[in-house]
Tab-separated table of C-alpha atoms in Angstrom:
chain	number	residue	atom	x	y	z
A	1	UNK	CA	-17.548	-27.583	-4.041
A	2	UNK	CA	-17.163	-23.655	-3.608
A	3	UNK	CA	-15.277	-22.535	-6.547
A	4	UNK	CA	-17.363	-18.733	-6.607
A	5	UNK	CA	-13.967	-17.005	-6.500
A	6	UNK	CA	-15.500	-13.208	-5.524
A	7	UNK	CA	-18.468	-11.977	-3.347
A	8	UNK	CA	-20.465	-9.060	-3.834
A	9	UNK	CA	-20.428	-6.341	-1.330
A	10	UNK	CA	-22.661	-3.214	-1.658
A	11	UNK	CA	-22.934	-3.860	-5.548
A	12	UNK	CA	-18.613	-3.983	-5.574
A	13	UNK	CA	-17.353	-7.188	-7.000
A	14	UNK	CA	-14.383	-8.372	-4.454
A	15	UNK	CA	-12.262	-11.284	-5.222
A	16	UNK	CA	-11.942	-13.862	-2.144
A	17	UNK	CA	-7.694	-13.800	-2.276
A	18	UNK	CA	-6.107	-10.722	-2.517
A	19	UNK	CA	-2.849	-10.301	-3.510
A	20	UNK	CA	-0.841	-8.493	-0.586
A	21	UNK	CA	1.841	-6.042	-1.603
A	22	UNK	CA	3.609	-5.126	1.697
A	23	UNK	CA	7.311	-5.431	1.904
A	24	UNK	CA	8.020	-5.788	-1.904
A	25	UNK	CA	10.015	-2.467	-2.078
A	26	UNK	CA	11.220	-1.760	-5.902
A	27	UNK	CA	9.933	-5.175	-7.076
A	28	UNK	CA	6.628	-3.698	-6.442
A	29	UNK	CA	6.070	-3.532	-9.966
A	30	UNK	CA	7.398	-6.741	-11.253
A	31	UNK	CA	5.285	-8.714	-8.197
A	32	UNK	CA	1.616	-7.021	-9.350
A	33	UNK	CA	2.351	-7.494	-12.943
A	34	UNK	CA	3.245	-10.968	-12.131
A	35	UNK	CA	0.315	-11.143	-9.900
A	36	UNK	CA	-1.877	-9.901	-12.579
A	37	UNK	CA	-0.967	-12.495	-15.063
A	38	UNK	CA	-1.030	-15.433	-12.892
A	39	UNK	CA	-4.519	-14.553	-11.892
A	40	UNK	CA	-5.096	-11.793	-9.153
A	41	UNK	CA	-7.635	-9.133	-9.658
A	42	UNK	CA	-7.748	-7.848	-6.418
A	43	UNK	CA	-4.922	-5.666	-4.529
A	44	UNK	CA	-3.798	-4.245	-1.636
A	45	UNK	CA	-1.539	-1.471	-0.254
A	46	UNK	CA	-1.162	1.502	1.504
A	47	UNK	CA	0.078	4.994	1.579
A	48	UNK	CA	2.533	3.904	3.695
A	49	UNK	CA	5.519	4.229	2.047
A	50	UNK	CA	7.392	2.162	5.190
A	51	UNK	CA	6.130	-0.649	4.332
A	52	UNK	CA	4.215	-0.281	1.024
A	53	UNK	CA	5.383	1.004	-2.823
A	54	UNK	CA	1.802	2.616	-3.497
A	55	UNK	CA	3.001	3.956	-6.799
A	56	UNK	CA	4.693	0.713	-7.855
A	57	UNK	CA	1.082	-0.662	-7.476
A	58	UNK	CA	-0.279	1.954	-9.173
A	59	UNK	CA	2.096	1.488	-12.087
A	60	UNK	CA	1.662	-2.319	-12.811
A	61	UNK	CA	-1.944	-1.752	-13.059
A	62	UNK	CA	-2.129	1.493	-15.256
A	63	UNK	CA	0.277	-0.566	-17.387
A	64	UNK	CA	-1.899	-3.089	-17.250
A	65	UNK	CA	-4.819	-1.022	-18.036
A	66	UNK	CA	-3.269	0.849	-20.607
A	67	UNK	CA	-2.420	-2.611	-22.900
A	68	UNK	CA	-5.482	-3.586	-22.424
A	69	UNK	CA	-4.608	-6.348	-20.254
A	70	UNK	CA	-7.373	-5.666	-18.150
A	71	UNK	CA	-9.892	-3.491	-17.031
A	72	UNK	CA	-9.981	-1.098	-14.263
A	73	UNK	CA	-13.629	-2.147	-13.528
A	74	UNK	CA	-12.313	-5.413	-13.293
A	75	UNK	CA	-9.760	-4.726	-10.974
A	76	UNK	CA	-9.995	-4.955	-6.810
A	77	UNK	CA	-7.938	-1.934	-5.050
A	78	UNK	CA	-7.330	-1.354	-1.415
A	79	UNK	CA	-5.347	1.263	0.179
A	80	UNK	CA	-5.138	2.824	3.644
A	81	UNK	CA	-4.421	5.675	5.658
A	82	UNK	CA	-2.014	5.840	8.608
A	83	UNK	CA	-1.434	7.434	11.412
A	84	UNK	CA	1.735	8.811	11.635
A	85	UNK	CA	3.353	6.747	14.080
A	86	UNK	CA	3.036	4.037	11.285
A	87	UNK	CA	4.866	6.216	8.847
A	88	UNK	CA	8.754	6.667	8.267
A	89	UNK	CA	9.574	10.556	7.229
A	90	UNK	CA	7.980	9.687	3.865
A	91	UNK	CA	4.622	11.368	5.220
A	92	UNK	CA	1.808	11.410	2.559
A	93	UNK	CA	0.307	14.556	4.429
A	94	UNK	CA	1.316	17.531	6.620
A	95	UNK	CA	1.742	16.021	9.972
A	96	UNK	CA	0.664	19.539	11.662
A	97	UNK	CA	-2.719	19.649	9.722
A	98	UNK	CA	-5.765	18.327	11.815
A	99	UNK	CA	-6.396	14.414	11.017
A	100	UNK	CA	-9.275	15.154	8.496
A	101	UNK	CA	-6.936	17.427	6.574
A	102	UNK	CA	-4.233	14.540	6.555
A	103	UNK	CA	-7.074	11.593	5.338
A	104	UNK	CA	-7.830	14.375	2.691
A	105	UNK	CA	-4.222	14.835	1.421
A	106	UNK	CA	-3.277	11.038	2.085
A	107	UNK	CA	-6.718	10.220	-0.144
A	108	UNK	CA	-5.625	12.455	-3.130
A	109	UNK	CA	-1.987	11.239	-3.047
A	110	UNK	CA	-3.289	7.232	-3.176
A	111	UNK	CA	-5.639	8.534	-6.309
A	112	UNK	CA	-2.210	9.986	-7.823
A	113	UNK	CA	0.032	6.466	-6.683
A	114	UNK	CA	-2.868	4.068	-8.365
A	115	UNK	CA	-3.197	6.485	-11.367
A	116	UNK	CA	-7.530	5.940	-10.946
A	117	UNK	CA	-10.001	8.159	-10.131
A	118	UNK	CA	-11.584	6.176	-7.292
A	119	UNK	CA	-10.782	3.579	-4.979
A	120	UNK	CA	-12.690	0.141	-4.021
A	121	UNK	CA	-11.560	-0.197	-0.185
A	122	UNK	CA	-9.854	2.467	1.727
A	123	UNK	CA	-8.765	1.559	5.237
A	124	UNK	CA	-7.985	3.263	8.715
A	125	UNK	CA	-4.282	1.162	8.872
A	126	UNK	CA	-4.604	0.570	12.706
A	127	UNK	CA	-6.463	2.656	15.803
A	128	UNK	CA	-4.562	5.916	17.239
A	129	UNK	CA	-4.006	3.553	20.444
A	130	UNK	CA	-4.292	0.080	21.611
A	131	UNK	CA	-7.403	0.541	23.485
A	132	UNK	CA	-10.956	1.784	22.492
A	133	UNK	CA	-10.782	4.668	20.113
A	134	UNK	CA	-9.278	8.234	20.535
A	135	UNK	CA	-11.323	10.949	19.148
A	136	UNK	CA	-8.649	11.234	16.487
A	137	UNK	CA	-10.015	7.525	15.266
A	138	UNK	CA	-13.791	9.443	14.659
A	139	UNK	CA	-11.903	12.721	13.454
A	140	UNK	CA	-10.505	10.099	10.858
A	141	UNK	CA	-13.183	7.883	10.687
A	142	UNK	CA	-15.684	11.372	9.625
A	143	UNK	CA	-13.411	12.234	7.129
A	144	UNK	CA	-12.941	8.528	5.366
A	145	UNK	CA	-16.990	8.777	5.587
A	146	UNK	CA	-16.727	12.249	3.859
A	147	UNK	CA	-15.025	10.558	0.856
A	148	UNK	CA	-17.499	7.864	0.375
A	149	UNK	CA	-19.795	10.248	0.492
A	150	UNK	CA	-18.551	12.001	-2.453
A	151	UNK	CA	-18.521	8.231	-4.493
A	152	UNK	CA	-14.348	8.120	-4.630
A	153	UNK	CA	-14.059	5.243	-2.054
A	154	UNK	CA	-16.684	2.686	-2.393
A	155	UNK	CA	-16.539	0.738	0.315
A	156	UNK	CA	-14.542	1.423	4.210
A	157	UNK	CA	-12.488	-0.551	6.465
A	158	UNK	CA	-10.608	-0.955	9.545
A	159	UNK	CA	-6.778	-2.318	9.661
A	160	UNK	CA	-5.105	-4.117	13.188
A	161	UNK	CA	-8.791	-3.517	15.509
A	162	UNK	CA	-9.059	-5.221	18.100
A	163	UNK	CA	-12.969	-6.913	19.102
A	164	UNK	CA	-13.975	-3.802	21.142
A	165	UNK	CA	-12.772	-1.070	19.190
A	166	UNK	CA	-15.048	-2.832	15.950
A	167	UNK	CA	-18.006	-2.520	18.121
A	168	UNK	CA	-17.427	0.764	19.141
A	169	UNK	CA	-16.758	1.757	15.629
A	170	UNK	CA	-20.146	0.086	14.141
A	171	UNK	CA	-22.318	1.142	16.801
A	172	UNK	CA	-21.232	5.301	16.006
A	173	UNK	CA	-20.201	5.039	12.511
A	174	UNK	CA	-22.751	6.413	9.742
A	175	UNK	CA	-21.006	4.221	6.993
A	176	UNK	CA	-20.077	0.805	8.737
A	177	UNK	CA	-16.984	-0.831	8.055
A	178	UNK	CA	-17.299	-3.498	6.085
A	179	UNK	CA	-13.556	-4.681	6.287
A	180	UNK	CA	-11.077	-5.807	9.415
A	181	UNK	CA	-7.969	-6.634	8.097
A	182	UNK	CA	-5.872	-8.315	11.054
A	183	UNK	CA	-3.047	-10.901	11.138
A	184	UNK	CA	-4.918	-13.735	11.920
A	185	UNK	CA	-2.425	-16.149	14.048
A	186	UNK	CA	-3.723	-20.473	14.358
A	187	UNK	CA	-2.576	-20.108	18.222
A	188	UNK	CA	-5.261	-17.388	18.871
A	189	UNK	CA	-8.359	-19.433	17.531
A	190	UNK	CA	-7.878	-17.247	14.126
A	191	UNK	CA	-9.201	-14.235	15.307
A	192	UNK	CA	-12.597	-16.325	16.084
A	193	UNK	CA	-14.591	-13.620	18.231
A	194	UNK	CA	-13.793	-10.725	15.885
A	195	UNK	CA	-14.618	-12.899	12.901
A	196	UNK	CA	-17.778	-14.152	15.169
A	197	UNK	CA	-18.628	-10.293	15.255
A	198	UNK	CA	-17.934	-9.815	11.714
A	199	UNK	CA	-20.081	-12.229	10.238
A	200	UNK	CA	-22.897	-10.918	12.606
A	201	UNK	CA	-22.431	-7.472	11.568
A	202	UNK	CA	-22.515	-7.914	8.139
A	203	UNK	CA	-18.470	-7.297	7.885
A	204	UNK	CA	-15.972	-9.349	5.845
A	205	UNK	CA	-12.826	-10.574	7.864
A	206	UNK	CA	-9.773	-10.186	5.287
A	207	UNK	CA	-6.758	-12.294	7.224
A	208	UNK	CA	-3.448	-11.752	6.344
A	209	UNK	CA	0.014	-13.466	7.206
A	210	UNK	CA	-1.621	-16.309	6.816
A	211	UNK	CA	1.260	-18.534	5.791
A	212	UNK	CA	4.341	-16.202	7.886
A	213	UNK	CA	2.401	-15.843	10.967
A	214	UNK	CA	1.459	-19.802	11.444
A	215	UNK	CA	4.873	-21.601	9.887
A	216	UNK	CA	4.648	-24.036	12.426
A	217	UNK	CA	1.022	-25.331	11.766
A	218	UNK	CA	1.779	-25.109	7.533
A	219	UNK	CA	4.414	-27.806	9.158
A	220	UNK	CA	2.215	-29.596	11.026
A	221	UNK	CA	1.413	-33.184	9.744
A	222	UNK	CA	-2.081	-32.745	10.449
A	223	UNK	CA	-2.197	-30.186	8.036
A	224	UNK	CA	0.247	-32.133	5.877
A	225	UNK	CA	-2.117	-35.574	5.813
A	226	UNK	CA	-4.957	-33.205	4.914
A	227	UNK	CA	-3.590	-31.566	1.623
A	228	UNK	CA	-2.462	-34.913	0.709
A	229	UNK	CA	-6.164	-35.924	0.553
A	230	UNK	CA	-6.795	-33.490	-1.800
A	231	UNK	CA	-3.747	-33.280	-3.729
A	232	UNK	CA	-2.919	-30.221	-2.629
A	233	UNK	CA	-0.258	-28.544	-0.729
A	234	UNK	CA	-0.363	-27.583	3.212
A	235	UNK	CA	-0.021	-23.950	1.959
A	236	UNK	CA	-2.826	-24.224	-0.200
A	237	UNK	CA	-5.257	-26.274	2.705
A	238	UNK	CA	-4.433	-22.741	4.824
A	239	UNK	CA	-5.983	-20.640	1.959
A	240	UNK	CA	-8.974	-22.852	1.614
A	241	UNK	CA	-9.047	-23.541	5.525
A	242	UNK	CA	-9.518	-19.356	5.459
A	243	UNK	CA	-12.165	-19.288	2.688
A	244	UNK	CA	-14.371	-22.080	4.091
A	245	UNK	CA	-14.186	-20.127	7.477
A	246	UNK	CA	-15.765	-17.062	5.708
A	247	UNK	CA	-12.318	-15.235	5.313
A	248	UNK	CA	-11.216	-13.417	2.370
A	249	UNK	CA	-7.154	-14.054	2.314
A	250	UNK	CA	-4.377	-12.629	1.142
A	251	UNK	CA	-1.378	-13.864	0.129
A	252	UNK	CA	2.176	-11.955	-0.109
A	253	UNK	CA	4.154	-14.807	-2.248
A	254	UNK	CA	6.791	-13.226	-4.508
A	255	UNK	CA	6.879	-16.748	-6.800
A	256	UNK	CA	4.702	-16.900	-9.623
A	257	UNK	CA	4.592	-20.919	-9.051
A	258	UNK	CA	3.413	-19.944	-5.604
A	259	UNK	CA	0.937	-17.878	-7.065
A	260	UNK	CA	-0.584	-19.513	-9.330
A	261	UNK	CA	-1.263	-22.444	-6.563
A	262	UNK	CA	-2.646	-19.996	-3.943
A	263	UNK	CA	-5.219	-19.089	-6.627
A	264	UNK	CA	-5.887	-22.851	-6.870
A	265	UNK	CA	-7.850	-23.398	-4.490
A	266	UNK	CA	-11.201	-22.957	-5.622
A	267	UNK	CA	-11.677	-26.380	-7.010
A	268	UNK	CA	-11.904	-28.461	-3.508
A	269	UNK	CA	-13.685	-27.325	-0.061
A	270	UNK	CA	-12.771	-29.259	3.388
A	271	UNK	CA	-15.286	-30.992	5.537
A	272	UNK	CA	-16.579	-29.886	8.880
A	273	UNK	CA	-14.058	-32.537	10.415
A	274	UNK	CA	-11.280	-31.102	8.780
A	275	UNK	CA	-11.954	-27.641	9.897
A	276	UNK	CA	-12.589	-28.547	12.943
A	277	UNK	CA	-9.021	-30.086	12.870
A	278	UNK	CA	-7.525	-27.499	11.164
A	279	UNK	CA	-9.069	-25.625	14.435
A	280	UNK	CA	-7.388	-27.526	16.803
A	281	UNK	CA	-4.356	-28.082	15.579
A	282	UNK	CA	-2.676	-24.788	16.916
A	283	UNK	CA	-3.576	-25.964	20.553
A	284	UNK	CA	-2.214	-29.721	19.603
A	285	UNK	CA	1.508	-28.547	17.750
């Protein structure tokens, strides 16, 4: 049984689920307080405010903080920058300064949305284009490096790469990722040659939409017949499916029930059959 629920990365303590804060809007708040008192330590967002309520974040946890609740050394948070073509008019930066400039102002405006000093994980949200990198991506990329540098980011990621453009990144970059975050699909072998590349490169493969991007397999009754031999649910044999395959997950539920049985997983592993099934069962539906 596996039930270590964080691993330690460069001397930062990082939780194995995240909880995922995209797409909550004003109940941004509510959700990560919720979150925090069901369980989750660790966080994500981004200065993004299309898709993300940074500050919302940043309130539940100074809240949090502030009662006592917990402690900020305790806590797991994750941002990102991004691009501009990722962005609504809500820019976190001046989109005429040089990219550097923009990381810079994006940086200090996530410090002022998560009311902390530092940050655990910031992340490039996504390359400038779908194909190797632009020199924007290393204009970025220098200036994320410039940050951890200066001890107010502690560890660096990469957001939506694709296999090349991680191996171009680690063979140039001076501080290696050691985060891809990608929407990790069953019907594309679960992202199994970037998380090949990962594990040989010392990088830890966070998968998101775990649950929203495979409904059909979370149906399947393969999946189904395995949770029942646990006593679990097909939801939470995805989440455990991800952690046994080296991922760390993340989960975007808005229910506390929900949440409180993603963080249940800890207490059962599957077998080498049952991955292997779990594997398959994409190709099989």
């Amino acid at each position: 049984m596996d039930d270590a629920r964080t691993i330690d990365i460069d001397g930062v303590t990082v939780p194995r689920l995240l909880y995922g804060t995209a797409w909550k809007e004003d109940a941004t708040e509510r959700l990560v307080t919720l979150a925090l008192e069901q369980g989750f330590r660790g966080f994500d967002t981004a200065n993004q405010r299309k898709h993300y309520y940074e500050a919302g974040t940043g309130a539940a946890l100074a809240k949090a903080i502030k009662a006592g609740r917990v402690r900020r050394r305790d806590l797991f948070i994750q941002t990102k920058f991004t691009f501009q073509r990722g962005q609504d008019h809500r820019l976190p930066y001046d989109p005429d300064a040089p990219a550097a400039t923009q990381v810079a102002q994006s940086f200090e405006k996530s410090l002022e949305h998560l009311q902390t000093d530092y940050i655990d994980s910031l992340v490039l949200h996504g390359p400038w284009t779908g194909a190797r990198l632009h020199p924007i991506d290393w204009q970025v990329w220098r200036a994320m490096e410039a940050i951890h540098k200066q001890g107010r980011v502690r560890l660096l990621g990469v957001s939506n790469f694709k296999l090349e453009q991680v191996r171009l990144l680690c063979a140039r970059a001076e501080v290696k990722p050691r985060f891809v975050q990608n929407r990790c699909y069953a019907s594309r072998g679960w992202d199994r040659d970037i998380r090949a590349f990962c594990a040989e490169s010392g990088i830890h493969y966070q998968g998101f939409s775990l649950l929203t991007a495979n409904r059909a397999l979370v149906d399947h009754a393969l999946v189904k017949d395995i949770a029942a031999r646990h006593g679990k649910t097909p939801a939470q044999t995805v989440f455990r499916f991800a952690l046994d395959v080296g991922m760390i997950a993340l989960t975007g539920t808005k229910d506390a029930a929900h949440m409180a049985q993603d963080l249940d997983v800890f207490d059962f592993t599957l077998s080498a059959a049952e991955i292997r099934a779990l594997e398959g069962a994409a190709k099989t539906r």
